[in-house]
PDB file of C-alpha atoms in Angstrom:
ATOM      1  CA  MET A   1      93.022  94.715  95.462  1.00 91.00           C
ATOM      2  CA  THR A   2      93.694  91.199  94.182  1.00 93.00           C
ATOM      3  CA  GLN A   3      95.159  88.426  96.285  1.00 94.00           C
ATOM      4  CA  LYS A   4      98.344  88.575  94.228  1.00 96.00           C
ATOM      5  CA  THR A   5      98.598  92.340  94.781  1.00 97.00           C
ATOM      6  CA  ILE A   6      98.103  91.916  98.523  1.00 97.00           C
ATOM      7  CA  LEU A   7     100.799  89.261  98.757  1.00 97.00           C
ATOM      8  CA  LEU A   8     103.223  91.239  96.593  1.00 97.00           C
ATOM      9  CA  LEU A   9     102.555  94.385  98.606  1.00 97.00           C
ATOM     10  CA  ALA A  10     103.133  92.541 101.882  1.00 98.00           C
ATOM     11  CA  SER A  11     106.382  91.094 100.532  1.00 98.00           C
ATOM     12  CA  ALA A  12     107.616  94.486  99.339  1.00 98.00           C
ATOM     13  CA  LEU A  13     106.595  96.209 102.573  1.00 98.00           C
ATOM     14  CA  GLY A  14     108.363  93.517 104.586  1.00 97.00           C
ATOM     15  CA  ALA A  15     111.619  94.136 102.751  1.00 98.00           C
ATOM     16  CA  LEU A  16     111.131  97.901 102.980  1.00 97.00           C
ATOM     17  CA  THR A  17     110.491  97.682 106.723  1.00 97.00           C
ATOM     18  CA  VAL A  18     113.764  95.870 107.316  1.00 97.00           C
ATOM     19  CA  ALA A  19     115.617  98.362 105.127  1.00 97.00           C
ATOM     20  CA  ILE A  20     114.064 101.365 106.883  1.00 96.00           C
ATOM     21  CA  GLY A  21     114.814  99.880 110.289  1.00 95.00           C
ATOM     22  CA  ALA A  22     118.442  99.241 109.376  1.00 95.00           C
ATOM     23  CA  PHE A  23     118.816 102.679 107.799  1.00 93.00           C
ATOM     24  CA  GLY A  24     117.386 104.277 110.928  1.00 91.00           C
ATOM     25  CA  ALA A  25     119.634 102.275 113.249  1.00 89.00           C
ATOM     26  CA  HIS A  26     122.772 103.182 111.339  1.00 92.00           C
ATOM     27  CA  ALA A  27     122.663 106.130 108.938  1.00 93.00           C
ATOM     28  CA  LEU A  28     119.955 108.100 110.729  1.00 93.00           C
ATOM     29  CA  ALA A  29     121.032 107.356 114.308  1.00 93.00           C
ATOM     30  CA  PRO A  30     122.792 110.712 114.867  1.00 93.00           C
ATOM     31  CA  LEU A  31     119.827 112.689 113.510  1.00 93.00           C
ATOM     32  CA  LEU A  32     117.302 110.657 115.504  1.00 94.00           C
ATOM     33  CA  GLN A  33     119.371 111.062 118.673  1.00 93.00           C
ATOM     34  CA  ALA A  34     119.778 114.800 118.122  1.00 92.00           C
ATOM     35  CA  ASN A  35     116.006 115.183 117.637  1.00 90.00           C
ATOM     36  CA  ASN A  36     115.232 112.801 120.503  1.00 92.00           C
ATOM     37  CA  ARG A  37     113.134 110.696 118.089  1.00 94.00           C
ATOM     38  CA  ILE A  38     114.648 107.205 118.372  1.00 95.00           C
ATOM     39  CA  ASP A  39     111.572 105.847 120.183  1.00 95.00           C
ATOM     40  CA  THR A  40     109.239 107.460 117.661  1.00 95.00           C
ATOM     41  CA  PHE A  41     111.162 105.953 114.743  1.00 96.00           C
ATOM     42  CA  GLU A  42     111.178 102.518 116.384  1.00 97.00           C
ATOM     43  CA  THR A  43     107.406 102.737 116.933  1.00 97.00           C
ATOM     44  CA  ALA A  44     106.896 103.541 113.247  1.00 97.00           C
ATOM     45  CA  VAL A  45     109.030 100.573 112.167  1.00 98.00           C
ATOM     46  CA  LYS A  46     107.323  98.179 114.614  1.00 98.00           C
ATOM     47  CA  TYR A  47     103.814  99.147 113.555  1.00 98.00           C
ATOM     48  CA  GLN A  48     104.792  98.928 109.907  1.00 98.00           C
ATOM     49  CA  MET A  49     106.075  95.375 110.416  1.00 98.00           C
ATOM     50  CA  TYR A  50     103.101  94.268 112.518  1.00 98.00           C
ATOM     51  CA  HIS A  51     100.670  95.438 109.883  1.00 98.00           C
ATOM     52  CA  THR A  52     102.762  94.132 107.008  1.00 98.00           C
ATOM     53  CA  LEU A  53     102.412  90.715 108.651  1.00 98.00           C
ATOM     54  CA  ALA A  54      98.672  91.317 109.041  1.00 98.00           C
ATOM     55  CA  LEU A  55      98.483  92.183 105.341  1.00 98.00           C
ATOM     56  CA  LEU A  56     100.352  88.975 104.553  1.00 98.00           C
ATOM     57  CA  ALA A  57      97.871  87.012 106.687  1.00 97.00           C
ATOM     58  CA  VAL A  58      94.960  88.557 104.785  1.00 97.00           C
ATOM     59  CA  GLY A  59      96.576  87.590 101.491  1.00 97.00           C
ATOM     60  CA  LEU A  60      97.063  84.029 102.694  1.00 97.00           C
ATOM     61  CA  LEU A  61      93.520  83.813 104.037  1.00 96.00           C
ATOM     62  CA  LEU A  62      92.245  84.654 100.578  1.00 95.00           C
ATOM     63  CA  PHE A  63      93.401  81.208  99.401  1.00 95.00           C
ATOM     64  CA  ASN A  64      90.538  79.687 101.402  1.00 93.00           C
ATOM     65  CA  VAL A  65      88.193  82.486 102.430  1.00 92.00           C
ATOM     66  CA  GLN A  66      86.326  84.592  99.905  1.00 90.00           C
ATOM     67  CA  GLN A  67      84.928  87.331 102.112  1.00 94.00           C
ATOM     68  CA  PRO A  68      84.697  90.965 100.907  1.00 95.00           C
ATOM     69  CA  ALA A  69      85.657  92.255 104.343  1.00 97.00           C
ATOM     70  CA  LEU A  70      89.155  90.877 103.716  1.00 97.00           C
ATOM     71  CA  GLN A  71      89.557  93.487 100.986  1.00 96.00           C
ATOM     72  CA  THR A  72      88.570  96.162 103.495  1.00 97.00           C
ATOM     73  CA  ALA A  73      91.103  94.801 105.967  1.00 98.00           C
ATOM     74  CA  ALA A  74      93.865  94.803 103.342  1.00 98.00           C
ATOM     75  CA  TRP A  75      93.189  98.396 102.312  1.00 98.00           C
ATOM     76  CA  CYS A  76      92.974  99.556 105.926  1.00 98.00           C
ATOM     77  CA  PHE A  77      96.258  97.890 106.883  1.00 98.00           C
ATOM     78  CA  PHE A  78      97.955  99.423 103.836  1.00 98.00           C
ATOM     79  CA  LEU A  79      96.533 102.908 104.435  1.00 98.00           C
ATOM     80  CA  GLY A  80      97.340 102.619 108.133  1.00 98.00           C
ATOM     81  CA  ILE A  81     100.974 101.875 107.318  1.00 98.00           C
ATOM     82  CA  LEU A  82     101.168 104.822 104.932  1.00 98.00           C
ATOM     83  CA  ILE A  83      99.552 107.291 107.312  1.00 98.00           C
ATOM     84  CA  PHE A  84     100.666 106.047 110.753  1.00 98.00           C
ATOM     85  CA  SER A  85     104.226 104.991 110.026  1.00 97.00           C
ATOM     86  CA  GLY A  86     104.655 107.477 107.192  1.00 97.00           C
ATOM     87  CA  SER A  87     103.702 110.465 109.332  1.00 96.00           C
ATOM     88  CA  LEU A  88     106.056 109.323 112.090  1.00 96.00           C
ATOM     89  CA  TYR A  89     108.936 108.870 109.634  1.00 96.00           C
ATOM     90  CA  VAL A  90     108.431 112.370 108.260  1.00 95.00           C
ATOM     91  CA  LEU A  91     108.126 113.755 111.800  1.00 94.00           C
ATOM     92  CA  CYS A  92     111.420 112.100 112.771  1.00 94.00           C
ATOM     93  CA  LEU A  93     113.248 113.373 109.711  1.00 92.00           C
ATOM     94  CA  THR A  94     111.866 116.899 109.542  1.00 92.00           C
ATOM     95  CA  GLY A  95     110.787 117.783 113.063  1.00 88.00           C
ATOM     96  CA  ILE A  96     107.401 118.962 111.743  1.00 90.00           C
ATOM     97  CA  THR A  97     105.420 118.267 114.905  1.00 88.00           C
ATOM     98  CA  TRP A  98     101.923 118.890 113.535  1.00 91.00           C
ATOM     99  CA  LEU A  99     102.295 115.594 111.676  1.00 85.00           C
ATOM    100  CA  GLY A 100     101.656 113.947 115.030  1.00 86.00           C
ATOM    101  CA  ALA A 101      98.035 115.008 114.588  1.00 93.00           C
ATOM    102  CA  ILE A 102      97.767 112.854 111.434  1.00 96.00           C
ATOM    103  CA  THR A 103      99.205 109.719 113.026  1.00 96.00           C
ATOM    104  CA  PRO A 104      95.962 108.719 114.827  1.00 97.00           C
ATOM    105  CA  ILE A 105      94.176 108.594 111.464  1.00 98.00           C
ATOM    106  CA  GLY A 106      96.546 105.786 110.512  1.00 98.00           C
ATOM    107  CA  GLY A 107      95.881 104.129 113.862  1.00 98.00           C
ATOM    108  CA  THR A 108      92.166 104.316 113.151  1.00 98.00           C
ATOM    109  CA  PHE A 109      92.735 102.535 109.841  1.00 98.00           C
ATOM    110  CA  PHE A 110      94.609  99.805 111.736  1.00 98.00           C
ATOM    111  CA  ILE A 111      91.693  99.358 114.140  1.00 98.00           C
ATOM    112  CA  ILE A 112      89.157  99.234 111.304  1.00 98.00           C
ATOM    113  CA  GLY A 113      91.380  96.722 109.499  1.00 98.00           C
ATOM    114  CA  TRP A 114      91.462  94.421 112.515  1.00 98.00           C
ATOM    115  CA  GLY A 115      87.693  94.784 112.886  1.00 98.00           C
ATOM    116  CA  ALA A 116      87.178  93.923 109.213  1.00 98.00           C
ATOM    117  CA  LEU A 117      89.438  90.883 109.593  1.00 97.00           C
ATOM    118  CA  PHE A 118      87.423  89.774 112.636  1.00 97.00           C
ATOM    119  CA  TYR A 119      84.176  90.216 110.710  1.00 97.00           C
ATOM    120  CA  ALA A 120      85.499  88.318 107.663  1.00 96.00           C
ATOM    121  CA  VAL A 121      86.562  85.349 109.747  1.00 95.00           C
ATOM    122  CA  LEU A 122      83.318  85.403 111.750  1.00 95.00           C
ATOM    123  CA  LYS A 123      81.233  85.319 108.571  1.00 94.00           C
ATOM    124  CA  ALA A 124      83.370  82.857 106.631  1.00 91.00           C
ATOM    125  CA  LEU A 125      84.059  80.148 109.193  1.00 81.00           C
TER     126      LEU A 125
END
């Protein structure tokens, strides 16, 4: 993933996160309340935003740090968002509870991403 791609992806995911959060707070509120999934939806949105910001930080770091582990971090943050937040969104909208078993895979990607970011900074600076 190139630096430009990382920064564009972070920008797009940031906008998407705000849109999803607003959509959930307004249009989906009755469904989320009926399914008792407001907290789950909010967790998905929060983790998506946290890791979108982490992805943005990786993209910005690439201006000064050329460390391959940053690529690993970027991919892990992106995959974590797709799997962690994505599985929670689908769970909230469909009620398919087995998707909760997939969510920790996304969380594992987040952890690996943070570890890769730590390693990249440790080696580069």
